């Protein structure tokens, strides 16, 4: 009990009291973060941030995608480093007939969604071109209990409706004690689920450009794993943990073969990966 009290006190003292998008007026349409709080707190390496916290760093605004500490926000598209780079200070209400690029953040109803790839006329919803952003807390997450259907289908079960399959989420929180490993593994789930969605025909606008982006994201995940293994040599690829049944592993193989049909062979294709992974290498105590 004493240990729990000490942990809670440390969390209270180290949490950065930044503007949090989940605490804003749920009825508002477009959200202009500069008008809510023009001087957002500067990112601090020793502070704890939870999903939805807004910080400024190098003259850019970032929103925490998950629980994150000690990982520097950078202007990149992938959010598996725990941060969503806001290229526009206004989070707009989702609109039909508008083109969205990977990394765009929108408000739909009372929820916030991150575009997983280029899309148009795809309403934000589970198993779509959007990833729901929901508050996740590292030290004491409200993990969903085991469900009898966790491994029966490709999709499994998502009882807490945060866009991450429950059995994978439980594994990440229960097996890893490093903030970097947890943040990265949760962030990679969105890209890995795309493979399942493609196999089940949920990506109606799959084409060369989307296929290339998915393959490059998969390459970048593997690249980041190599960085993380400097500090955590026993860390396993999220891909291995995510496709954890025979059916899911087979779906992964079939889906990637389907994507490759869209892409002409190019010896230098892999150089297009983002590779902004060195920020994950530092081991924060």
CSV table of N, CA and C in Angstrom, one decimal, residues 144-159 165-172 174-175 196 240-249:
chain,number,residue,atom,x,y,z
A,144,UNK,N,-8.9,-4.3,-20.2
A,144,UNK,CA,-10.1,-5.2,-20.3
A,144,UNK,C,-9.7,-6.6,-20.0
A,145,UNK,N,-10.7,-7.3,-19.3
A,145,UNK,CA,-10.4,-8.7,-18.9
A,145,UNK,C,-10.4,-9.6,-20.1
A,146,UNK,N,-9.9,-10.8,-19.9
A,146,UNK,CA,-9.8,-11.8,-21.0
A,146,UNK,C,-11.2,-12.1,-21.5
A,147,UNK,N,-11.4,-12.3,-22.8
A,147,UNK,CA,-12.7,-12.6,-23.4
A,147,UNK,C,-12.6,-13.9,-24.1
A,148,UNK,N,-13.6,-14.8,-24.1
A,148,UNK,CA,-13.5,-16.1,-24.8
A,148,UNK,C,-13.3,-15.9,-26.3
A,149,UNK,N,-13.6,-14.8,-26.9
A,149,UNK,CA,-13.4,-14.6,-28.3
A,149,UNK,C,-12.1,-13.9,-28.7
A,150,UNK,N,-11.2,-13.7,-27.7
A,150,UNK,CA,-10.0,-13.0,-28.0
A,150,UNK,C,-9.2,-13.5,-29.2
A,151,UNK,N,-9.2,-14.8,-29.3
A,151,UNK,CA,-8.4,-15.5,-30.4
A,151,UNK,C,-9.2,-16.2,-31.4
A,152,UNK,N,-10.5,-16.0,-31.4
A,152,UNK,CA,-11.3,-16.8,-32.4
A,152,UNK,C,-11.4,-16.2,-33.8
A,153,UNK,N,-11.2,-14.9,-33.9
A,153,UNK,CA,-11.3,-14.2,-35.2
A,153,UNK,C,-10.0,-13.4,-35.4
A,154,UNK,N,-9.9,-12.9,-36.7
A,154,UNK,CA,-8.7,-12.1,-37.0
A,154,UNK,C,-8.7,-10.8,-36.2
A,155,UNK,N,-9.9,-10.2,-36.0
A,155,UNK,CA,-10.0,-9.0,-35.3
A,155,UNK,C,-9.9,-9.1,-33.7
A,156,UNK,N,-10.3,-10.3,-33.2
A,156,UNK,CA,-10.3,-10.5,-31.8
A,156,UNK,C,-11.4,-9.6,-31.2
A,157,UNK,N,-11.1,-9.0,-30.0
A,157,UNK,CA,-12.0,-8.2,-29.2
A,157,UNK,C,-11.4,-6.9,-28.8
A,158,UNK,N,-12.1,-5.8,-28.8
A,158,UNK,CA,-11.7,-4.5,-28.4
A,158,UNK,C,-12.7,-4.0,-27.4
A,159,UNK,N,-12.7,-4.5,-26.2
A,159,UNK,CA,-13.8,-4.1,-25.2
A,159,UNK,C,-13.8,-2.6,-24.8
A,165,UNK,N,-6.4,-4.1,-30.2
A,165,UNK,CA,-6.9,-5.4,-29.9
A,165,UNK,C,-6.6,-5.8,-28.4
A,166,UNK,N,-7.6,-6.2,-27.6
A,166,UNK,CA,-7.4,-6.4,-26.2
A,166,UNK,C,-6.2,-7.3,-25.8
A,167,UNK,N,-6.1,-8.5,-26.5
A,167,UNK,CA,-5.1,-9.5,-26.1
A,167,UNK,C,-3.7,-8.9,-26.4
A,168,UNK,N,-3.5,-8.1,-27.4
A,168,UNK,CA,-2.2,-7.4,-27.7
A,168,UNK,C,-2.0,-6.4,-26.7
A,169,UNK,N,-3.0,-5.6,-26.4
A,169,UNK,CA,-2.8,-4.5,-25.4
A,169,UNK,C,-2.4,-5.1,-24.0
A,170,UNK,N,-3.1,-6.1,-23.6
A,170,UNK,CA,-2.7,-6.8,-22.3
A,170,UNK,C,-1.3,-7.2,-22.3
A,171,UNK,N,-0.9,-7.9,-23.4
A,171,UNK,CA,0.5,-8.4,-23.5
A,171,UNK,C,1.5,-7.3,-23.3
A,172,UNK,N,1.3,-6.2,-24.0
A,172,UNK,CA,2.2,-5.1,-24.0
A,172,UNK,C,2.4,-4.5,-22.6
A,174,UNK,N,1.5,-5.9,-19.7
A,174,UNK,CA,1.9,-6.9,-18.7
A,174,UNK,C,3.4,-7.4,-18.8
A,175,UNK,N,3.9,-7.4,-20.1
A,175,UNK,CA,5.2,-7.9,-20.3
A,175,UNK,C,6.3,-6.9,-20.3
A,196,UNK,N,-4.6,-6.6,-41.3
A,196,UNK,CA,-5.8,-7.4,-41.1
A,196,UNK,C,-7.0,-6.8,-41.9
A,240,UNK,N,5.4,-9.9,-34.7
A,240,UNK,CA,5.4,-11.2,-34.2
A,240,UNK,C,4.3,-11.3,-33.1
A,241,UNK,N,4.2,-10.3,-32.2
A,241,UNK,CA,3.2,-10.3,-31.1
A,241,UNK,C,1.8,-10.1,-31.6
A,242,UNK,N,1.7,-9.3,-32.7
A,242,UNK,CA,0.3,-9.0,-33.1
A,242,UNK,C,-0.3,-10.1,-33.9
A,243,UNK,N,0.5,-10.7,-34.8
A,243,UNK,CA,-0.1,-11.9,-35.6
A,243,UNK,C,0.2,-13.2,-34.8
A,244,UNK,N,-0.5,-13.3,-33.7
A,244,UNK,CA,-0.2,-14.4,-32.7
A,244,UNK,C,-1.0,-15.6,-32.8
A,245,UNK,N,-1.7,-15.8,-33.9
A,245,UNK,CA,-2.4,-17.1,-34.2
A,245,UNK,C,-2.1,-17.5,-35.6
A,246,UNK,N,-2.3,-18.8,-36.0
A,246,UNK,CA,-2.0,-19.2,-37.3
A,246,UNK,C,-2.8,-18.4,-38.3
A,247,UNK,N,-4.1,-18.2,-38.0
A,247,UNK,CA,-4.9,-17.4,-39.0
A,247,UNK,C,-4.4,-16.0,-39.2
A,248,UNK,N,-4.0,-15.4,-38.1
A,248,UNK,CA,-3.5,-14.0,-38.2
A,248,UNK,C,-2.2,-13.9,-38.9
A,249,UNK,N,-1.3,-14.9,-38.7
A,249,UNK,CA,0.0,-15.0,-39.4
A,249,UNK,C,-0.3,-15.2,-40.9
